[in-house]
Coordinates of C-alpha atoms in Angstrom, one line a residue:
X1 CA -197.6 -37.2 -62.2
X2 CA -199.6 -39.3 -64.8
X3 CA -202.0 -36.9 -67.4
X4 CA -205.6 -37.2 -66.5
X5 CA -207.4 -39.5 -68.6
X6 CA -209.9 -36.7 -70.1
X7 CA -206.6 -34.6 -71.9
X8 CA -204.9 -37.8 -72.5
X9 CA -207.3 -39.0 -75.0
X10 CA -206.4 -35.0 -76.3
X11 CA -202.8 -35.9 -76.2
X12 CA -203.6 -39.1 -78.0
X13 CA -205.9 -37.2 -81.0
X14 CA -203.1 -34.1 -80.9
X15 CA -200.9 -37.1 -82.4
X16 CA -203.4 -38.5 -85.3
X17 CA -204.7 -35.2 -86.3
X18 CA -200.7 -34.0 -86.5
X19 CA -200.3 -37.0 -88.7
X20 CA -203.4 -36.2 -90.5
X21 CA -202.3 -32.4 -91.1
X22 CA -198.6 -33.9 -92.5
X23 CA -200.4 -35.8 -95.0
X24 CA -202.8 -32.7 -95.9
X25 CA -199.7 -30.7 -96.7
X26 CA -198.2 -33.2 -98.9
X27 CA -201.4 -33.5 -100.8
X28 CA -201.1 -29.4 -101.0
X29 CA -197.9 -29.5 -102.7
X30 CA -198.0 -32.0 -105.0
X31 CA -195.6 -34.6 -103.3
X32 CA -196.1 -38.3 -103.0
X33 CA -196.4 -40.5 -99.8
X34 CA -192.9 -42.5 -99.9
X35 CA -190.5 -43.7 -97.1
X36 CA -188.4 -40.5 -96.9
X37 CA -191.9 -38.2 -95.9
X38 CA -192.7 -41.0 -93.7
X39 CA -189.4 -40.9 -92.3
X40 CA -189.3 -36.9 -92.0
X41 CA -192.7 -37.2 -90.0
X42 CA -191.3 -40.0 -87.7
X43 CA -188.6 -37.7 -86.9
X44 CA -190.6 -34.4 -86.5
X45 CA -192.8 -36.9 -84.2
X46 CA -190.1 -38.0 -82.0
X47 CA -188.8 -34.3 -81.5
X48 CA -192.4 -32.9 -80.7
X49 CA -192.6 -35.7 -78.1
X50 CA -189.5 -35.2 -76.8
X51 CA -189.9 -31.3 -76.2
X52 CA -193.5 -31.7 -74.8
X53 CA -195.7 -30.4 -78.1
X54 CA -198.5 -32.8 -76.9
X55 CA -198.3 -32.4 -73.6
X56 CA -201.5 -31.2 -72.0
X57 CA -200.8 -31.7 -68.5
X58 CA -200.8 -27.7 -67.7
X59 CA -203.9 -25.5 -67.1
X60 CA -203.3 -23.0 -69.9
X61 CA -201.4 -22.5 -73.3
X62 CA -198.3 -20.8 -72.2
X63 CA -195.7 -18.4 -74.0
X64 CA -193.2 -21.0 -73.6
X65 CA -195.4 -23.7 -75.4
X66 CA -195.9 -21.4 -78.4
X67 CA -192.5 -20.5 -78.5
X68 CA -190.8 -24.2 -78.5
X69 CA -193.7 -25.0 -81.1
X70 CA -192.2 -22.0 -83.4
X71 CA -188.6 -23.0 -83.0
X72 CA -189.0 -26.6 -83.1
X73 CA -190.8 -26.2 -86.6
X74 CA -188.7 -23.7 -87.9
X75 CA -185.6 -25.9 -87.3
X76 CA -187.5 -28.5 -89.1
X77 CA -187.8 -26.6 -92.0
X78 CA -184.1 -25.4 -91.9
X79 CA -183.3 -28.9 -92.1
X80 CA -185.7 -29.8 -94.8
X81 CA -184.0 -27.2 -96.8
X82 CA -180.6 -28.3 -95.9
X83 CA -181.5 -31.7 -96.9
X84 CA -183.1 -31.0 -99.8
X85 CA -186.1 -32.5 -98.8
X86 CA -188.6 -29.5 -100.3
X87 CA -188.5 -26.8 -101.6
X88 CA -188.5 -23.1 -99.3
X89 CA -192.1 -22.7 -100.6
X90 CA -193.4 -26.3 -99.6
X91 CA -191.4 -25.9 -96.8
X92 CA -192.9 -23.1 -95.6
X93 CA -196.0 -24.8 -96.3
X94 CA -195.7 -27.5 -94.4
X95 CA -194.2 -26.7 -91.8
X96 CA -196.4 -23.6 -91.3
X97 CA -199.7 -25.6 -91.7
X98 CA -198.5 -27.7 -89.1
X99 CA -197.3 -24.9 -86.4
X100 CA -200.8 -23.3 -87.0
X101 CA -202.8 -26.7 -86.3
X102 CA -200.5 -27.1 -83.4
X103 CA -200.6 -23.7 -81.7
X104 CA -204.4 -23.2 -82.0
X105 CA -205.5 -27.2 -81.2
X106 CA -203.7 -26.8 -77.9
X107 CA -204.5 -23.3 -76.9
X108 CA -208.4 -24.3 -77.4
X109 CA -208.0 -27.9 -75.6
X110 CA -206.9 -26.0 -72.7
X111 CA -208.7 -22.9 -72.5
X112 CA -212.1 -24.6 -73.6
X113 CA -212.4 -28.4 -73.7
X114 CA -210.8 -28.9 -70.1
X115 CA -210.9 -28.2 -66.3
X116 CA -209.4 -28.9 -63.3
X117 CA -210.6 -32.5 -62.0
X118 CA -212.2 -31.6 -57.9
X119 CA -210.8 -34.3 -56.2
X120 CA -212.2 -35.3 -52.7
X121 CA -210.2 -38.0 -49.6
X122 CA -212.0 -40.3 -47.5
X123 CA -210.4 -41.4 -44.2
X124 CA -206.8 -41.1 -44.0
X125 CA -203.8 -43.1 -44.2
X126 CA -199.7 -42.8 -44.3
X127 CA -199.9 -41.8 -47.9
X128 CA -202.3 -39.3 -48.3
X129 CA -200.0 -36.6 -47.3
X130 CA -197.5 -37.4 -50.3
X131 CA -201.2 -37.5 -52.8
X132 CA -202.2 -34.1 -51.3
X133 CA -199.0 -32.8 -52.3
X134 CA -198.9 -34.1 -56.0
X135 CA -202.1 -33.0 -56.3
X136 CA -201.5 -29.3 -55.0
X137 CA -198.4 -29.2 -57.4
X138 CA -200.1 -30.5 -60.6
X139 CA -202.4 -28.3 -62.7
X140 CA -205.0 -30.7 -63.8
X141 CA -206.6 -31.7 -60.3
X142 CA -208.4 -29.0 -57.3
X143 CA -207.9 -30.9 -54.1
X144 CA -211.2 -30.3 -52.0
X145 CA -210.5 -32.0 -48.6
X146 CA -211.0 -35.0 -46.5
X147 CA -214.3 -36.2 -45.4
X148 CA -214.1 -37.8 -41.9
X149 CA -215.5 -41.4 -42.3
X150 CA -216.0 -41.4 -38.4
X151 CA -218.1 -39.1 -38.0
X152 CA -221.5 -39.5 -37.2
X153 CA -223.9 -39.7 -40.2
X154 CA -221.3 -39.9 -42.4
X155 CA -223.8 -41.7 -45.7
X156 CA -225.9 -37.8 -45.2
X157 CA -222.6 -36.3 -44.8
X158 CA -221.0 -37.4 -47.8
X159 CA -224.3 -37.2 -49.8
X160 CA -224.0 -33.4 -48.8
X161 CA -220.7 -32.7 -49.9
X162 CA -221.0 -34.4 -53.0
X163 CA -224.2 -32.0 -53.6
X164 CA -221.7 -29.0 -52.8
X165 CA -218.7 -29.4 -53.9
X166 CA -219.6 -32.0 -57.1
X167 CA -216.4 -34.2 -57.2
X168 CA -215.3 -35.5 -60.2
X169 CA -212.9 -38.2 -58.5
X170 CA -213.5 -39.6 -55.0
X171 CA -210.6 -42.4 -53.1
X172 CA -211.4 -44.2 -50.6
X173 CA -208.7 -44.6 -47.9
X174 CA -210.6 -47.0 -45.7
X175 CA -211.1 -50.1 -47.1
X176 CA -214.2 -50.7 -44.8
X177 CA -216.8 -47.4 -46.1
X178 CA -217.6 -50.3 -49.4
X179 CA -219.2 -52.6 -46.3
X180 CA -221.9 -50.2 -46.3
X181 CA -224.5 -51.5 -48.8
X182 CA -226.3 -48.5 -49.1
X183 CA -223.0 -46.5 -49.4
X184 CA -222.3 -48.5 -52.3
X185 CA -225.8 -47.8 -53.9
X186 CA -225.3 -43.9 -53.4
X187 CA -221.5 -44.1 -54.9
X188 CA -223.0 -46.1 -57.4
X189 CA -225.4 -44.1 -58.6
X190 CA -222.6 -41.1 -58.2
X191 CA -220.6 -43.2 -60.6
X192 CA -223.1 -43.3 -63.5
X193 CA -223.5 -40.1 -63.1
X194 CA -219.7 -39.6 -64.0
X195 CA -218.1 -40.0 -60.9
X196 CA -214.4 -41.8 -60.6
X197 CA -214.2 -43.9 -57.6
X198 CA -210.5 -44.9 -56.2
X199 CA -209.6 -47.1 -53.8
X200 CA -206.4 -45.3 -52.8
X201 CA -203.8 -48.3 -54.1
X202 CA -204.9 -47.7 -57.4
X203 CA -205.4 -44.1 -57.2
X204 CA -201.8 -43.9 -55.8
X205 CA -200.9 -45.7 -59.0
X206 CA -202.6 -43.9 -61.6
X207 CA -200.9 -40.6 -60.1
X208 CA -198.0 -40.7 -59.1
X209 CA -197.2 -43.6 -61.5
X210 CA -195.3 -46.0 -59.3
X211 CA -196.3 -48.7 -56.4
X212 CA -197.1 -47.9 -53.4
X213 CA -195.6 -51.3 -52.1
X214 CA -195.6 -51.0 -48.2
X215 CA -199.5 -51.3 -48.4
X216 CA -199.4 -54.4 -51.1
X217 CA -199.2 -57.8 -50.2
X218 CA -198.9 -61.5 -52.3
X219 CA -202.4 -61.2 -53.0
X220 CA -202.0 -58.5 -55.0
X221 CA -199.2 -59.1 -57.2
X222 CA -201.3 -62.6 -57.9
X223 CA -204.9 -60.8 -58.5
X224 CA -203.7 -58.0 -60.2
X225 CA -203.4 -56.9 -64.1
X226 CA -200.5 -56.3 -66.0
X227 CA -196.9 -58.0 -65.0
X228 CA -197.2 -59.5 -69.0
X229 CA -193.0 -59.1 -68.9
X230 CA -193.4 -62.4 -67.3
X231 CA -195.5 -64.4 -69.9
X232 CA -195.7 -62.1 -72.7
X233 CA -193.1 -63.9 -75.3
X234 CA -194.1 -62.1 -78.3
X235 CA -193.3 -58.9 -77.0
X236 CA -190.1 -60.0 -75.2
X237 CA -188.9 -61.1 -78.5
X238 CA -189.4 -57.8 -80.1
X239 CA -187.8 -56.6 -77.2
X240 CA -184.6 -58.2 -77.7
X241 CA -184.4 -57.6 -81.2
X242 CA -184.9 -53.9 -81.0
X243 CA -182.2 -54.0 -77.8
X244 CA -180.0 -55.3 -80.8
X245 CA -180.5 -53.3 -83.4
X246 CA -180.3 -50.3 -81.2
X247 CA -177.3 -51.3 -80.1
X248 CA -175.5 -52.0 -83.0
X249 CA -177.3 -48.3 -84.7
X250 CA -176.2 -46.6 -82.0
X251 CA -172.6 -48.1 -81.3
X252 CA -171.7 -47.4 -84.7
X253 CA -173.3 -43.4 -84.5
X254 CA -171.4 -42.6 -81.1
X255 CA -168.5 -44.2 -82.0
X256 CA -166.3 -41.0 -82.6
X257 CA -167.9 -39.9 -79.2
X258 CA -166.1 -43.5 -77.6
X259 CA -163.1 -42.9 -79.1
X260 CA -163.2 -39.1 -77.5
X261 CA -164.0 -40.4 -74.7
X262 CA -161.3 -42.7 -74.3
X263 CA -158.6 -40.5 -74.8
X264 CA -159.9 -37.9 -72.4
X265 CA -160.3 -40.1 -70.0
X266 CA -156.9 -41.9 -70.3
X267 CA -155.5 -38.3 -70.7
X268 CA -157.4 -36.6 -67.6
X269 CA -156.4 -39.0 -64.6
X270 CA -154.7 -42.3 -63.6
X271 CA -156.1 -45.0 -64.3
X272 CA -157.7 -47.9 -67.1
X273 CA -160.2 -46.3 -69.4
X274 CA -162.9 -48.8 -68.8
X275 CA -164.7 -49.2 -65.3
X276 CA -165.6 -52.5 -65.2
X277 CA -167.4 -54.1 -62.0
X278 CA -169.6 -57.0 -61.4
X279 CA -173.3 -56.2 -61.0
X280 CA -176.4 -58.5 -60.6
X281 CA -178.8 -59.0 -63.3
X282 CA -182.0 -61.0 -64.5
X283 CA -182.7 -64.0 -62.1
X284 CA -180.1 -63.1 -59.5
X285 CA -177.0 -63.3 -62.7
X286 CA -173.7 -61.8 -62.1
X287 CA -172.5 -60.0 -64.8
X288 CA -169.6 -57.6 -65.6
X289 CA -171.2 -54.3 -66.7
X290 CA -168.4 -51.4 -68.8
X291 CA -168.3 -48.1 -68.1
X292 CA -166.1 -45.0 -69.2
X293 CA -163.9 -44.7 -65.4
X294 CA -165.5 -41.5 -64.3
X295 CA -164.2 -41.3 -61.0
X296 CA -160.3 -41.3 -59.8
X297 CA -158.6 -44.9 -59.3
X298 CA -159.0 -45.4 -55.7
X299 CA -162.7 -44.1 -55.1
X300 CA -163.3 -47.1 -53.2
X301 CA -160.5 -47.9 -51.2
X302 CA -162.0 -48.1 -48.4
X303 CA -164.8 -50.0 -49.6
X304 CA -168.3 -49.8 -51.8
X305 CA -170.0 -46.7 -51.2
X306 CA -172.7 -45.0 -52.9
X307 CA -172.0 -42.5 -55.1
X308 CA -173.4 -38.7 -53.7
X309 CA -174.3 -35.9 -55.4
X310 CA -171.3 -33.4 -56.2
X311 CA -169.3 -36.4 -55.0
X312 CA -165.6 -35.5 -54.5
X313 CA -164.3 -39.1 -55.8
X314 CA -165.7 -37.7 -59.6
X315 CA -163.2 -36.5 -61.9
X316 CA -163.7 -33.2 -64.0
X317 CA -164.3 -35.0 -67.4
X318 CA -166.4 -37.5 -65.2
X319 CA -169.1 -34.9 -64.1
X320 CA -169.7 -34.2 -67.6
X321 CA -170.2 -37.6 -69.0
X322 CA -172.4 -38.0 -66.3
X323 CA -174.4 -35.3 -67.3
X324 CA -175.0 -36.7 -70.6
X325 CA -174.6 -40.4 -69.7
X326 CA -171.4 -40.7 -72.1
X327 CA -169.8 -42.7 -69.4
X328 CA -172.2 -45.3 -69.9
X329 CA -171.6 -45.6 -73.4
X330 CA -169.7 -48.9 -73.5
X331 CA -172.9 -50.6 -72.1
X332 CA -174.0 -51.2 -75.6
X333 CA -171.6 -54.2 -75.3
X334 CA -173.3 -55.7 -72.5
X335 CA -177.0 -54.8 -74.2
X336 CA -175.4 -57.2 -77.2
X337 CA -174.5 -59.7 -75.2
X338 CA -177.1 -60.0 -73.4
X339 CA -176.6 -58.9 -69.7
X340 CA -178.4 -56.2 -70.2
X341 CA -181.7 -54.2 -72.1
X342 CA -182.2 -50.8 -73.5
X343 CA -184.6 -50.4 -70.7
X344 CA -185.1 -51.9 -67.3
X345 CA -184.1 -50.9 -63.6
X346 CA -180.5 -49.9 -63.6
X347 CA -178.1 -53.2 -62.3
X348 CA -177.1 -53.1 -58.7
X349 CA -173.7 -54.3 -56.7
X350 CA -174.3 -57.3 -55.0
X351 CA -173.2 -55.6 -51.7
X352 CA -175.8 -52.9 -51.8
X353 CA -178.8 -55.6 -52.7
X354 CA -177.9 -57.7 -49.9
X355 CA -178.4 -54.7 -47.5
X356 CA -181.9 -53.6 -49.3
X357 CA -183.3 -56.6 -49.7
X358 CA -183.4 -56.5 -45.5
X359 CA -184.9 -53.4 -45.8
X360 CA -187.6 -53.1 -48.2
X361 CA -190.1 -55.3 -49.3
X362 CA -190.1 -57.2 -52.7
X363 CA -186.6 -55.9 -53.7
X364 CA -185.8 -59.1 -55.4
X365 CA -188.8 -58.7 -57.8
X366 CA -186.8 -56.1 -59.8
X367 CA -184.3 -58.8 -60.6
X368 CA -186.7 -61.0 -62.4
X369 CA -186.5 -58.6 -65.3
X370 CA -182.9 -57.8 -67.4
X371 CA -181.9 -54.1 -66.2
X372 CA -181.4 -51.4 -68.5
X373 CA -179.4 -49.1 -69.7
X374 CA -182.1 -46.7 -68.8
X375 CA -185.2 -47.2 -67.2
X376 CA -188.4 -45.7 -65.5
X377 CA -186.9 -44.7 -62.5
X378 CA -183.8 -43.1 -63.7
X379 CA -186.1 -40.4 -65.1
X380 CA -188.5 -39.9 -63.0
X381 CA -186.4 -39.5 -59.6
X382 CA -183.2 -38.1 -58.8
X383 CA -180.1 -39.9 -58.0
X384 CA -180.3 -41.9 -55.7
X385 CA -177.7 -42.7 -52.2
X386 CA -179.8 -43.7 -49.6
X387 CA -181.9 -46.6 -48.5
X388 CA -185.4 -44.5 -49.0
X389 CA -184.1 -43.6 -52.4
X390 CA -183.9 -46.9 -53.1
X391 CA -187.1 -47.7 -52.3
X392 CA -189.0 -44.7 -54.3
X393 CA -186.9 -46.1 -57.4
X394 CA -188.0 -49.6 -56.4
X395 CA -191.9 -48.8 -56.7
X396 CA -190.8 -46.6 -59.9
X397 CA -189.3 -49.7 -61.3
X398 CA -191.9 -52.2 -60.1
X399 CA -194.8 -49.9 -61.7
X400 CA -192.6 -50.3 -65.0
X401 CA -192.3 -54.4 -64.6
X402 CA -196.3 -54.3 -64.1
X403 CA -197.2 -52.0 -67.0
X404 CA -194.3 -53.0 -69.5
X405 CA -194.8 -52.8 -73.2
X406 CA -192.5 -52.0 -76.3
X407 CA -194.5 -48.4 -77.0
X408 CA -193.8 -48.0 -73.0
X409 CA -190.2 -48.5 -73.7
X410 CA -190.0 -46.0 -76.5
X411 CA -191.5 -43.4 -74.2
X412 CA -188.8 -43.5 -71.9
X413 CA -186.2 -43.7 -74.1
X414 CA -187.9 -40.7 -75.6
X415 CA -187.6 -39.3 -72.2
X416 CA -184.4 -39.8 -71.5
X417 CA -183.3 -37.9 -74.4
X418 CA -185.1 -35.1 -72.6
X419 CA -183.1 -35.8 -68.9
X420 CA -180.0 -36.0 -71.1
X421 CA -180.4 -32.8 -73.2
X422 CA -181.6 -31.1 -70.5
X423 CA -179.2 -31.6 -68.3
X424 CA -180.5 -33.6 -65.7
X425 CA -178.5 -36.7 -66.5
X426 CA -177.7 -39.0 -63.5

């Protein structure tokens, strides 16, 4: 579920002032600004985002959020020590400054400076039962009902409820109530009062942060914003460079981890180390894409299946390079080549595309981008084996083609650190 935009902008200050409170504590103990304190902070940065430190999607400072604050910055420390990188009393310092700030900026952003958004429907449609849900599991939004647009009187009934109840956010699931002009001179008037208006495609969107693609047409895509991975060379160039670089960095860290690997997997079952199968890529491409062989030698004799959960056909060593996504390791190669991105929707058998693209609509747009190694989808649904999987990863993966940038990237790469050392690898 996307963060409201209210403790968002928190989120977004939580970051500065946390840079500005780094800087403070150098200044305290005499140290300079060079590239190794930078370095340490863009470290420290990555691991606070990675175990939720800015987060401020929950409605109250937990136990658990002080506690992960406390270890996360005493490990710093540790390290800083065991680096060499200050001293135990500027450690100390520093890194106690900083769990202070931390600790009390959060617990007064959420028990002072924000509230539960009141959220009120307008008609109904097919997915205002999935919104009502989200909404009823989140902790930044208080669902207040569905107003009837049918009903008779419905302008005095909705200025009634509005008096009542005070929405902050209302979403229109009618597409016709904005016909009425003097409808749309009460709303607008709500609205400059503070009120967010929705119509429910883009409300959909901001929320549960993917498409809701049955209800879009053409016109759409073609009037829309975003979708600059289409025409945005600057940022595709960057892109690839940092796909490279990556690659290379990262190749050369893991590769005791490979060579593990390898031997395990040559060890453990029969069968070549390597995986290798043809997938489909960018513009409709075939490519061959390498992975660690996870599952036994004949898992598809009797033809391509999907992969299931606890699937039988997975070998021992398999589950757990699943787990932590070792087995897809020796995609770096096709990320240098090429095939492939750091980030993108994951590549598909030509096979399986054939059969979705009869089924659900605009499929083929997710090919017009290079898949990745990871990608939006990957950690924000589960695996998927079905044909309605497929199509909640496709509006996952179509909201990341409209909304791509390089910082986007590095969020989910930041987050699939998280899947990955929490266990939820795929």
């Amino acid at each position: 579920m996307s963060i409201s935009g209210v403790r968002k902008n928190f989120a977004y200050l939580f970051f500065i002032l946390n840079i500005v409170v780094y800087f403070f504590c150098l200044m305290l103990i005499g140290d300079s600004l060079g590239g190794r304190n930078i370095a340490i902070f863009i470290f420290s940065a990555c691991l606070y985002y990675i175990f939720n430190i800015y987060d401020m999607s929950s409605s109250r400072y937990r136990n658990s959020d002080m506690l992960m604050a406390v270890f996360l910055n005493a490990f710093l420390f540790v390290l800083s020590l065991f680096a060499k990188l200050f001293t135990f009393n500027q450690g100390i310092i520093v890194f106690g400054l900083i769990l202070f700030f931390q600790m009390l900026f959060k617990y007064l952003v959420l028990s002072v400076f924000v509230d539960k958004l009141k959220v009120l429907f307008i008609g109904m449609n097919d997915y205002q039962e999935e919104l009502i849900e989200t909404l009823k599991k989140g902790e930044q939004y208080r669902f207040l009902g569905v107003l009837d647009n049918k009903k008779e009187n419905f302008v005095d009934a909705l200025k009634s409820e509005y008096e009542s109840l005070k929405p902050d956010i209302i979403v229109d699931f009618t597409e016709t109530i904005l016909n009425n002009t003097k409808l749309v001179e009460i709303l607008l008037n709500y609205k400059l009062e503070g009120l967010q208006f929705y119509n429910y495609l883009n409300f959909y969107e901001n929320l549960e942060m993917k498409l809701p693609i049955s209800d879009l047409d053409q016109k759409w895509f073609l009037e829309n914003d975003g979708f600059e991975i289409y025409y945005n060379n600057f940022n595709m160039r960057v892109k690839r460079l940092l796909d490279i670089l990556m690659a290379v960095i990262i190749g050369a860290i893991c590769l005791p981890i490979m060579l593990i690997a390898a031997v395990i997997v040559k060890l453990g079952s029969r069968g070549p180390v390597l995986f290798v199968q043809e997938r489909i890529g960018e513009l409709n491409r075939p490519f061959d894409m390498y992975k660690f062989r996870s599952m036994t030698q004949d898992a598809e004799k009797d033809g391509p299946q999907w992969a299931q959960k606890n699937d039988a056909r997975i070998t021992g060593f398999g589950k757990f390079m699943r787990l932590t996504r070792i087995d897809e390791l020796p995609q770096l190669w096709n990320v240098i080549r090429g095939d492939m991105s750091f980030v993108g929707p994951r590549p598909e058998r030509e096979f399986f595309i054939k059969q979705l693209e009869k089924e659900i609509p605009y499929y083929n747009l997710r090919h017009t981008v290079k898949p990745g190694l990871t990608g939006w989808a990957q950690i924000m649904y589960q695996y998927g084996s079905t044909i309605e999987d497929s199509y909640i990863k496709l509006q996952y993966d179509l909201y990341y083609i409209k909304h791509h940038n390089i910082i986007f990237d590095f969020m989910i790469i930041l987050n699939t650190i998280t899947t990955v050392i929490l266990g939820k690898g795929r």
